[in-house]
Structure formats: C-alpha cells, structure tokens
Amino acid sequence: MLPHTPFFRSAQHSWFGNNISLTLMHFNPDVYSSNLYSLLGHTFCQSIQQAAPKRQAEFLAGRHAARKSLAQLGLSQRQILVGKNRAPIWPCQVIGSISHTDRIAACAAIHAADRLYLGLDLENWLTTTVATDICNNIVSPAEHKRLQATGFSIEQALTITFSAKESLFKALYPFVGDYFGFEAAEILHLDPKTGKIEMVLCQTLSADCRSGQIIYGYFQRKGWGVQTLVYGSL
C-alpha cells in the first residue's frame, strides 16, 4: 500500500529467483518537501542535509523502497543509515542494494548467507551523444565488438553494460572495501532472450574477487531504461 502522499505515484513488489525481495517505486520529485521524512517515519540524515532537494527526494524514495523490501522479508527495520563511502548499512541478517533514477527508486534485498553478493542498478537509456562520448571509458575494444554482435543499438548496449558494471560494483564492494573502475570487469555475453549477463573480472580486487572469475547477472529492459541485478556466491 502506498503512503498517503502525492510524492509516491506507484509501487510494485516482486520476487526474483524466489528469494530476492525486489521493490520498485515511482515518485514525483516536483512535490517533494523535507517534512516527508518525518511524515513517512524516516530520519533526515545529516549526510544529505546540504544536498539539493532533488537528491534529498531520491534518497527518501530509495530508503522507502528499502523498507518495503525488508518488510517482505519479514523484517521491520525502519532506518537504513549511511556508512563508509555512502554505502547503506543493512541489518546483519540482510544483504541489500538500492538504486534510483530521477523518478524511480528500487531496492533488492535477500537474507544473508556466507559469501553471498547482491547488486542492483537502474539507468535511463543513454542518448546517442552521451553513449558516443563515454563509450571508451566504459568498454574495451574487445567488449565493443561483443556488444555489436548482440543486435542491440549502441545506446542500449552501453546502457545495459554501464548498469551491469554499476550493479557489479555494489555487489562486490563489501568484499573489496574500496572503489574500482569499469575496467575491472568485461562483458562476455548479453542474452537478449533471457536477459542473462555474463562478466569476467579482469583484475584481482581482493582475496575473494580474483582475476578470471565469472560473474552472472540479469537485465530487464523497460520503457524508461534498464534494470540490472548481479547476485551469486563467491
């Protein structure tokens, strides 16, 4: 059920792989005000008090999506605070990931297990100009050839790749503990029929994340963009 506020327009919950709680919420930043935090029972975190209203709205929508995902797992956690490098602090029994665009927020959450990773990302479709400008920063020449063979337009292929690598970063960050770039992994295959993503690590990032490891994920194309999810066990 949506809160009684025009800020949220719609909300959907689903299960991915039978055990990942996934919540997607459409919100309207044009009607945002800071009093929505207290109205919805969220803490107005110090880390965003000086942020632009747009950023505050996105943060609120993401945290509210997280609350909904946790509730579906049977948890009544009310606050997801901010930790090192702005990473969310999840309850010890949960692994989660939050993402948002300018009008959509989402959270994926799952009961924690040893060496389990999970990362979620949402991206609006890249324009031709942006895709051309950032292509060399996102993919290697070998990746570019593989993407051309998928049948996707360059805009779609790069948006999916960008999102998949963002999901990968979120998934592996707890094991790496530091930032790493797009060059740390390459796309080996994108399956247009199943939405399956196959990636390989090109660098050793930690004792658990070593060069040559294969990482799998999934993408779902939507009218506004793409949603990617990376999860598994190391």
Short mmCIF file of N, CA and C in Angstrom, two decimals, residues 43-199:
data_model
loop_
_atom_site.label_atom_id
_atom_site.label_comp_id
_atom_site.label_asym_id
_atom_site.label_seq_id
_atom_site.Cartn_x
_atom_site.Cartn_y
_atom_site.Cartn_z
N THR A 43 14.53 9.03 9.08
CA THR A 43 15.46 10.01 9.63
C THR A 43 16.03 10.87 8.51
N PHE A 44 16.04 12.17 8.71
CA PHE A 44 16.63 13.09 7.74
C PHE A 44 18.13 13.11 8.00
N CYS A 45 18.86 12.26 7.28
CA CYS A 45 20.28 12.02 7.58
C CYS A 45 21.12 13.28 7.41
N GLN A 46 22.09 13.43 8.27
CA GLN A 46 22.98 14.58 8.23
C GLN A 46 23.72 14.67 6.90
N SER A 47 24.03 13.51 6.31
CA SER A 47 24.83 13.48 5.08
C SER A 47 24.12 14.11 3.89
N ILE A 48 22.79 14.29 3.95
CA ILE A 48 22.07 14.89 2.82
C ILE A 48 21.43 16.22 3.17
N GLN A 49 21.67 16.73 4.36
CA GLN A 49 21.02 17.97 4.77
C GLN A 49 21.40 19.16 3.91
N GLN A 50 22.61 19.15 3.34
CA GLN A 50 23.06 20.24 2.48
C GLN A 50 22.87 19.93 1.00
N ALA A 51 22.29 18.77 0.72
CA ALA A 51 22.10 18.36 -0.68
C ALA A 51 20.93 19.11 -1.31
N ALA A 52 20.91 19.11 -2.63
CA ALA A 52 19.81 19.73 -3.37
C ALA A 52 18.52 18.96 -3.11
N PRO A 53 17.36 19.62 -3.18
CA PRO A 53 16.09 18.91 -2.96
C PRO A 53 15.93 17.67 -3.83
N LYS A 54 16.42 17.71 -5.07
CA LYS A 54 16.32 16.55 -5.95
C LYS A 54 17.02 15.35 -5.34
N ARG A 55 18.22 15.56 -4.81
CA ARG A 55 18.98 14.48 -4.19
C ARG A 55 18.28 13.99 -2.92
N GLN A 56 17.74 14.90 -2.13
CA GLN A 56 17.01 14.51 -0.92
C GLN A 56 15.79 13.66 -1.28
N ALA A 57 15.09 14.02 -2.37
CA ALA A 57 13.93 13.26 -2.80
C ALA A 57 14.33 11.85 -3.23
N GLU A 58 15.41 11.73 -3.98
CA GLU A 58 15.88 10.42 -4.44
C GLU A 58 16.29 9.54 -3.27
N PHE A 59 16.96 10.15 -2.30
CA PHE A 59 17.40 9.41 -1.12
C PHE A 59 16.19 8.86 -0.36
N LEU A 60 15.19 9.71 -0.16
CA LEU A 60 14.00 9.30 0.55
C LEU A 60 13.29 8.16 -0.17
N ALA A 61 13.14 8.28 -1.48
CA ALA A 61 12.46 7.24 -2.26
C ALA A 61 13.20 5.92 -2.18
N GLY A 62 14.53 5.98 -2.24
CA GLY A 62 15.32 4.76 -2.14
C GLY A 62 15.20 4.09 -0.78
N ARG A 63 15.23 4.89 0.28
CA ARG A 63 15.11 4.34 1.64
C ARG A 63 13.71 3.76 1.87
N HIS A 64 12.70 4.39 1.27
CA HIS A 64 11.35 3.86 1.46
C HIS A 64 11.18 2.55 0.69
N ALA A 65 11.78 2.46 -0.48
CA ALA A 65 11.76 1.19 -1.22
C ALA A 65 12.47 0.10 -0.42
N ALA A 66 13.57 0.47 0.25
CA ALA A 66 14.29 -0.50 1.07
C ALA A 66 13.43 -1.00 2.21
N ARG A 67 12.70 -0.10 2.85
CA ARG A 67 11.82 -0.51 3.94
C ARG A 67 10.79 -1.52 3.45
N LYS A 68 10.24 -1.28 2.25
CA LYS A 68 9.24 -2.19 1.70
C LYS A 68 9.85 -3.56 1.39
N SER A 69 11.06 -3.58 0.85
CA SER A 69 11.70 -4.85 0.53
C SER A 69 12.00 -5.64 1.80
N LEU A 70 12.47 -4.95 2.83
CA LEU A 70 12.77 -5.62 4.09
C LEU A 70 11.49 -6.17 4.73
N ALA A 71 10.40 -5.43 4.61
CA ALA A 71 9.14 -5.90 5.18
C ALA A 71 8.70 -7.21 4.53
N GLN A 72 8.95 -7.33 3.24
CA GLN A 72 8.59 -8.56 2.55
C GLN A 72 9.45 -9.75 3.01
N LEU A 73 10.62 -9.45 3.57
CA LEU A 73 11.47 -10.50 4.14
C LEU A 73 11.13 -10.77 5.60
N GLY A 74 10.11 -10.07 6.11
CA GLY A 74 9.69 -10.27 7.49
C GLY A 74 10.44 -9.44 8.50
N LEU A 75 11.10 -8.36 8.04
CA LEU A 75 11.90 -7.50 8.92
C LEU A 75 11.24 -6.14 9.05
N SER A 76 11.26 -5.60 10.23
CA SER A 76 10.61 -4.31 10.48
C SER A 76 11.63 -3.18 10.62
N GLN A 77 12.81 -3.35 10.02
CA GLN A 77 13.84 -2.32 10.07
C GLN A 77 13.30 -1.01 9.52
N ARG A 78 13.39 0.06 10.27
CA ARG A 78 12.81 1.33 9.84
C ARG A 78 13.81 2.28 9.23
N GLN A 79 15.09 2.13 9.55
CA GLN A 79 16.09 3.06 9.05
C GLN A 79 17.26 2.29 8.42
N ILE A 80 17.68 2.75 7.25
CA ILE A 80 18.89 2.26 6.61
C ILE A 80 19.86 3.44 6.59
N LEU A 81 20.82 3.43 7.50
CA LEU A 81 21.72 4.56 7.65
C LEU A 81 22.84 4.52 6.61
N VAL A 82 23.67 5.54 6.63
CA VAL A 82 24.75 5.69 5.65
C VAL A 82 26.08 5.35 6.30
N GLY A 83 26.86 4.50 5.63
CA GLY A 83 28.15 4.09 6.16
C GLY A 83 29.30 4.62 5.33
N LYS A 84 30.41 3.92 5.35
CA LYS A 84 31.62 4.32 4.63
C LYS A 84 31.35 4.42 3.14
N ASN A 85 31.92 5.47 2.52
CA ASN A 85 31.73 5.71 1.09
C ASN A 85 30.26 5.75 0.69
N ARG A 86 29.42 6.20 1.62
CA ARG A 86 27.98 6.40 1.40
C ARG A 86 27.22 5.10 1.18
N ALA A 87 27.83 3.96 1.52
CA ALA A 87 27.15 2.67 1.36
C ALA A 87 26.08 2.51 2.43
N PRO A 88 24.93 1.95 2.08
CA PRO A 88 23.88 1.71 3.09
C PRO A 88 24.34 0.71 4.15
N ILE A 89 23.89 0.92 5.38
CA ILE A 89 24.17 -0.02 6.47
C ILE A 89 22.94 -0.90 6.66
N TRP A 90 23.06 -2.17 6.29
CA TRP A 90 21.94 -3.09 6.34
C TRP A 90 21.91 -3.85 7.65
N PRO A 91 20.74 -4.34 8.05
CA PRO A 91 20.69 -5.24 9.21
C PRO A 91 21.62 -6.43 8.97
N CYS A 92 22.19 -6.97 10.03
CA CYS A 92 23.22 -8.01 9.89
C CYS A 92 22.69 -9.26 9.17
N GLN A 93 21.38 -9.48 9.20
CA GLN A 93 20.83 -10.68 8.59
C GLN A 93 20.39 -10.48 7.14
N VAL A 94 20.76 -9.33 6.55
CA VAL A 94 20.30 -8.98 5.21
C VAL A 94 21.45 -8.48 4.36
N ILE A 95 21.37 -8.78 3.07
CA ILE A 95 22.21 -8.14 2.06
C ILE A 95 21.26 -7.38 1.14
N GLY A 96 21.56 -6.12 0.87
CA GLY A 96 20.64 -5.33 0.06
C GLY A 96 21.36 -4.38 -0.87
N SER A 97 20.61 -3.79 -1.77
CA SER A 97 21.15 -2.83 -2.72
C SER A 97 20.04 -1.87 -3.13
N ILE A 98 20.37 -0.58 -3.20
CA ILE A 98 19.41 0.47 -3.55
C ILE A 98 19.89 1.19 -4.81
N SER A 99 18.94 1.57 -5.66
CA SER A 99 19.28 2.37 -6.83
C SER A 99 18.12 3.29 -7.16
N HIS A 100 18.39 4.30 -7.96
CA HIS A 100 17.31 5.21 -8.38
C HIS A 100 17.70 5.94 -9.65
N THR A 101 16.68 6.37 -10.38
CA THR A 101 16.84 7.36 -11.42
C THR A 101 16.27 8.65 -10.84
N ASP A 102 15.92 9.59 -11.70
CA ASP A 102 15.36 10.84 -11.18
C ASP A 102 13.91 10.70 -10.73
N ARG A 103 13.22 9.59 -11.13
CA ARG A 103 11.82 9.43 -10.77
C ARG A 103 11.44 7.99 -10.36
N ILE A 104 12.40 7.11 -10.33
CA ILE A 104 12.14 5.72 -9.94
C ILE A 104 13.21 5.29 -8.95
N ALA A 105 12.79 4.63 -7.88
CA ALA A 105 13.71 4.10 -6.89
C ALA A 105 13.43 2.62 -6.72
N ALA A 106 14.47 1.86 -6.42
CA ALA A 106 14.30 0.41 -6.27
C ALA A 106 15.23 -0.11 -5.20
N CYS A 107 14.83 -1.24 -4.62
CA CYS A 107 15.67 -1.94 -3.66
C CYS A 107 15.53 -3.44 -3.88
N ALA A 108 16.66 -4.13 -3.81
CA ALA A 108 16.69 -5.60 -3.80
C ALA A 108 17.30 -6.02 -2.48
N ALA A 109 16.70 -7.01 -1.84
CA ALA A 109 17.20 -7.48 -0.55
C ALA A 109 17.00 -8.98 -0.44
N ILE A 110 17.90 -9.62 0.31
CA ILE A 110 17.87 -11.07 0.48
C ILE A 110 18.44 -11.42 1.84
N HIS A 111 17.98 -12.50 2.43
CA HIS A 111 18.55 -12.95 3.69
C HIS A 111 20.01 -13.31 3.48
N ALA A 112 20.87 -12.86 4.38
CA ALA A 112 22.31 -13.00 4.22
C ALA A 112 22.75 -14.46 4.32
N ALA A 113 23.78 -14.78 3.56
CA ALA A 113 24.43 -16.08 3.63
C ALA A 113 25.92 -15.86 3.37
N ASP A 114 26.75 -16.79 3.78
CA ASP A 114 28.20 -16.64 3.66
C ASP A 114 28.62 -16.45 2.21
N ARG A 115 29.40 -15.41 1.94
CA ARG A 115 29.99 -15.12 0.64
C ARG A 115 28.95 -14.83 -0.44
N LEU A 116 27.77 -14.42 -0.02
CA LEU A 116 26.71 -14.05 -0.96
C LEU A 116 26.87 -12.58 -1.35
N TYR A 117 26.67 -12.27 -2.62
CA TYR A 117 26.73 -10.87 -3.07
C TYR A 117 25.47 -10.52 -3.84
N LEU A 118 25.14 -9.21 -3.83
CA LEU A 118 23.93 -8.72 -4.48
C LEU A 118 24.12 -7.26 -4.84
N GLY A 119 23.80 -6.91 -6.06
CA GLY A 119 23.88 -5.52 -6.51
C GLY A 119 22.77 -5.21 -7.50
N LEU A 120 22.17 -4.04 -7.36
CA LEU A 120 21.05 -3.60 -8.20
C LEU A 120 21.36 -2.23 -8.78
N ASP A 121 20.95 -1.99 -10.04
CA ASP A 121 21.12 -0.66 -10.62
C ASP A 121 20.00 -0.36 -11.61
N LEU A 122 19.59 0.90 -11.64
CA LEU A 122 18.63 1.41 -12.62
C LEU A 122 19.31 2.50 -13.43
N GLU A 123 19.08 2.52 -14.73
CA GLU A 123 19.62 3.58 -15.57
C GLU A 123 18.61 3.97 -16.64
N ASN A 124 18.43 5.27 -16.86
CA ASN A 124 17.69 5.73 -18.02
C ASN A 124 18.50 5.43 -19.28
N TRP A 125 17.80 5.24 -20.39
CA TRP A 125 18.52 4.98 -21.64
C TRP A 125 19.46 6.13 -21.99
N LEU A 126 20.68 5.79 -22.34
CA LEU A 126 21.64 6.81 -22.77
C LEU A 126 21.25 7.36 -24.13
N THR A 127 21.48 8.64 -24.33
CA THR A 127 21.29 9.23 -25.64
C THR A 127 22.47 8.85 -26.53
N THR A 128 22.30 9.03 -27.84
CA THR A 128 23.38 8.72 -28.78
C THR A 128 24.62 9.54 -28.47
N THR A 129 24.43 10.82 -28.15
CA THR A 129 25.58 11.69 -27.86
C THR A 129 26.33 11.22 -26.64
N VAL A 130 25.61 10.94 -25.57
CA VAL A 130 26.27 10.50 -24.33
C VAL A 130 26.93 9.14 -24.54
N ALA A 131 26.24 8.22 -25.20
CA ALA A 131 26.81 6.89 -25.44
C ALA A 131 28.13 6.99 -26.21
N THR A 132 28.16 7.84 -27.21
CA THR A 132 29.38 8.01 -28.01
C THR A 132 30.49 8.62 -27.17
N ASP A 133 30.14 9.60 -26.34
CA ASP A 133 31.15 10.29 -25.54
C ASP A 133 31.79 9.39 -24.49
N ILE A 134 31.02 8.48 -23.88
CA ILE A 134 31.54 7.70 -22.75
C ILE A 134 31.94 6.28 -23.12
N CYS A 135 31.73 5.90 -24.37
CA CYS A 135 31.97 4.51 -24.79
C CYS A 135 33.35 4.01 -24.38
N ASN A 136 34.39 4.76 -24.70
CA ASN A 136 35.75 4.31 -24.43
C ASN A 136 36.07 4.23 -22.94
N ASN A 137 35.28 4.92 -22.11
CA ASN A 137 35.50 4.86 -20.67
C ASN A 137 34.78 3.69 -20.01
N ILE A 138 33.86 3.07 -20.75
CA ILE A 138 33.04 2.00 -20.17
C ILE A 138 33.45 0.62 -20.66
N VAL A 139 33.82 0.52 -21.95
CA VAL A 139 34.12 -0.78 -22.52
C VAL A 139 35.48 -0.78 -23.22
N SER A 140 36.07 -1.95 -23.28
CA SER A 140 37.32 -2.14 -24.03
C SER A 140 36.98 -2.37 -25.50
N PRO A 141 37.98 -2.30 -26.40
CA PRO A 141 37.70 -2.60 -27.81
C PRO A 141 37.11 -3.99 -28.02
N ALA A 142 37.58 -4.97 -27.24
CA ALA A 142 37.04 -6.34 -27.36
C ALA A 142 35.58 -6.39 -26.92
N GLU A 143 35.26 -5.69 -25.83
CA GLU A 143 33.87 -5.63 -25.37
C GLU A 143 32.99 -4.97 -26.42
N HIS A 144 33.49 -3.91 -27.03
CA HIS A 144 32.70 -3.18 -28.02
C HIS A 144 32.30 -4.10 -29.17
N LYS A 145 33.21 -4.97 -29.61
CA LYS A 145 32.90 -5.91 -30.68
C LYS A 145 31.84 -6.91 -30.23
N ARG A 146 31.96 -7.38 -28.99
CA ARG A 146 30.95 -8.32 -28.48
C ARG A 146 29.57 -7.67 -28.41
N LEU A 147 29.54 -6.43 -27.98
CA LEU A 147 28.26 -5.73 -27.87
C LEU A 147 27.63 -5.49 -29.23
N GLN A 148 28.44 -5.21 -30.23
CA GLN A 148 27.91 -5.01 -31.58
C GLN A 148 27.24 -6.27 -32.10
N ALA A 149 27.72 -7.44 -31.63
CA ALA A 149 27.18 -8.72 -32.10
C ALA A 149 25.86 -9.09 -31.43
N THR A 150 25.45 -8.34 -30.40
CA THR A 150 24.22 -8.67 -29.68
C THR A 150 22.96 -8.28 -30.43
N GLY A 151 23.09 -7.33 -31.37
CA GLY A 151 21.93 -6.83 -32.08
C GLY A 151 21.29 -5.62 -31.41
N PHE A 152 21.76 -5.27 -30.21
CA PHE A 152 21.28 -4.07 -29.55
C PHE A 152 21.85 -2.83 -30.25
N SER A 153 21.12 -1.74 -30.17
CA SER A 153 21.70 -0.47 -30.61
C SER A 153 22.86 -0.12 -29.68
N ILE A 154 23.74 0.74 -30.12
CA ILE A 154 24.88 1.13 -29.28
C ILE A 154 24.39 1.79 -28.00
N GLU A 155 23.28 2.56 -28.10
CA GLU A 155 22.74 3.22 -26.91
C GLU A 155 22.25 2.18 -25.90
N GLN A 156 21.51 1.18 -26.37
CA GLN A 156 21.01 0.15 -25.46
C GLN A 156 22.15 -0.70 -24.90
N ALA A 157 23.06 -1.11 -25.76
CA ALA A 157 24.17 -1.96 -25.33
C ALA A 157 25.01 -1.28 -24.25
N LEU A 158 25.32 0.00 -24.44
CA LEU A 158 26.14 0.71 -23.47
C LEU A 158 25.37 1.01 -22.18
N THR A 159 24.07 1.27 -22.29
CA THR A 159 23.28 1.48 -21.08
C THR A 159 23.24 0.22 -20.24
N ILE A 160 23.00 -0.93 -20.88
CA ILE A 160 22.98 -2.20 -20.15
C ILE A 160 24.34 -2.50 -19.54
N THR A 161 25.40 -2.27 -20.30
CA THR A 161 26.75 -2.53 -19.80
C THR A 161 27.09 -1.61 -18.63
N PHE A 162 26.80 -0.33 -18.79
CA PHE A 162 27.05 0.63 -17.71
C PHE A 162 26.32 0.18 -16.44
N SER A 163 25.05 -0.16 -16.59
CA SER A 163 24.25 -0.56 -15.44
C SER A 163 24.77 -1.86 -14.83
N ALA A 164 25.13 -2.81 -15.67
CA ALA A 164 25.64 -4.10 -15.16
C ALA A 164 26.91 -3.90 -14.35
N LYS A 165 27.78 -3.01 -14.80
CA LYS A 165 29.03 -2.78 -14.06
C LYS A 165 28.78 -1.99 -12.78
N GLU A 166 27.76 -1.13 -12.77
CA GLU A 166 27.37 -0.47 -11.53
C GLU A 166 26.83 -1.49 -10.53
N SER A 167 25.99 -2.42 -11.01
CA SER A 167 25.48 -3.48 -10.14
C SER A 167 26.62 -4.35 -9.62
N LEU A 168 27.59 -4.64 -10.48
CA LEU A 168 28.74 -5.43 -10.07
C LEU A 168 29.51 -4.74 -8.95
N PHE A 169 29.71 -3.43 -9.10
CA PHE A 169 30.42 -2.68 -8.06
C PHE A 169 29.69 -2.79 -6.72
N LYS A 170 28.38 -2.58 -6.74
CA LYS A 170 27.61 -2.65 -5.50
C LYS A 170 27.66 -4.04 -4.89
N ALA A 171 27.64 -5.06 -5.75
CA ALA A 171 27.65 -6.44 -5.27
C ALA A 171 28.97 -6.81 -4.62
N LEU A 172 30.07 -6.38 -5.21
CA LEU A 172 31.39 -6.81 -4.73
C LEU A 172 32.03 -5.85 -3.74
N TYR A 173 31.49 -4.64 -3.62
CA TYR A 173 32.09 -3.66 -2.71
C TYR A 173 32.30 -4.20 -1.30
N PRO A 174 31.33 -4.93 -0.70
CA PRO A 174 31.57 -5.44 0.66
C PRO A 174 32.78 -6.37 0.78
N PHE A 175 33.16 -7.01 -0.34
CA PHE A 175 34.31 -7.91 -0.33
C PHE A 175 35.61 -7.19 -0.69
N VAL A 176 35.48 -6.04 -1.38
CA VAL A 176 36.65 -5.30 -1.83
C VAL A 176 36.97 -4.15 -0.87
N GLY A 177 35.94 -3.44 -0.42
CA GLY A 177 36.11 -2.38 0.56
C GLY A 177 36.65 -1.09 0.01
N ASP A 178 36.68 -0.95 -1.32
CA ASP A 178 37.20 0.28 -1.92
C ASP A 178 36.62 0.41 -3.33
N TYR A 179 36.85 1.58 -3.93
CA TYR A 179 36.34 1.81 -5.27
C TYR A 179 37.16 1.04 -6.31
N PHE A 180 36.49 0.61 -7.38
CA PHE A 180 37.18 0.08 -8.55
C PHE A 180 36.41 0.51 -9.78
N GLY A 181 37.09 0.54 -10.93
CA GLY A 181 36.53 1.15 -12.12
C GLY A 181 35.88 0.16 -13.08
N PHE A 182 35.36 0.72 -14.18
CA PHE A 182 34.70 -0.10 -15.20
C PHE A 182 35.66 -1.11 -15.83
N GLU A 183 36.96 -0.79 -15.84
CA GLU A 183 37.92 -1.67 -16.47
C GLU A 183 38.18 -2.94 -15.66
N ALA A 184 37.64 -3.01 -14.45
CA ALA A 184 37.87 -4.18 -13.59
C ALA A 184 37.12 -5.41 -14.08
N ALA A 185 36.16 -5.23 -14.98
CA ALA A 185 35.39 -6.37 -15.50
C ALA A 185 35.01 -6.11 -16.95
N GLU A 186 34.78 -7.19 -17.68
CA GLU A 186 34.31 -7.08 -19.06
C GLU A 186 33.06 -7.93 -19.25
N ILE A 187 32.20 -7.43 -20.14
CA ILE A 187 31.03 -8.20 -20.56
C ILE A 187 31.48 -9.27 -21.55
N LEU A 188 31.12 -10.53 -21.25
CA LEU A 188 31.39 -11.61 -22.20
C LEU A 188 30.17 -11.89 -23.07
N HIS A 189 28.98 -11.74 -22.47
CA HIS A 189 27.78 -12.06 -23.23
C HIS A 189 26.56 -11.38 -22.62
N LEU A 190 25.70 -10.84 -23.49
CA LEU A 190 24.37 -10.35 -23.13
C LEU A 190 23.37 -11.15 -23.95
N ASP A 191 22.44 -11.81 -23.28
CA ASP A 191 21.45 -12.63 -23.98
C ASP A 191 20.13 -11.87 -24.10
N PRO A 192 19.77 -11.41 -25.30
CA PRO A 192 18.55 -10.63 -25.46
C PRO A 192 17.28 -11.40 -25.09
N LYS A 193 17.30 -12.73 -25.21
CA LYS A 193 16.11 -13.54 -24.94
C LYS A 193 15.90 -13.78 -23.45
N THR A 194 16.96 -14.14 -22.73
CA THR A 194 16.82 -14.48 -21.31
C THR A 194 17.16 -13.32 -20.39
N GLY A 195 17.82 -12.29 -20.93
CA GLY A 195 18.26 -11.18 -20.09
C GLY A 195 19.47 -11.53 -19.23
N LYS A 196 20.16 -12.60 -19.54
CA LYS A 196 21.30 -13.01 -18.73
C LYS A 196 22.57 -12.26 -19.15
N ILE A 197 23.35 -11.89 -18.15
CA ILE A 197 24.63 -11.19 -18.35
C ILE A 197 25.75 -12.09 -17.85
N GLU A 198 26.79 -12.20 -18.63
CA GLU A 198 27.99 -12.92 -18.19
C GLU A 198 29.17 -11.96 -18.23
N MET A 199 29.86 -11.80 -17.11
CA MET A 199 31.02 -10.92 -16.99
C MET A 199 32.22 -11.68 -16.46
#
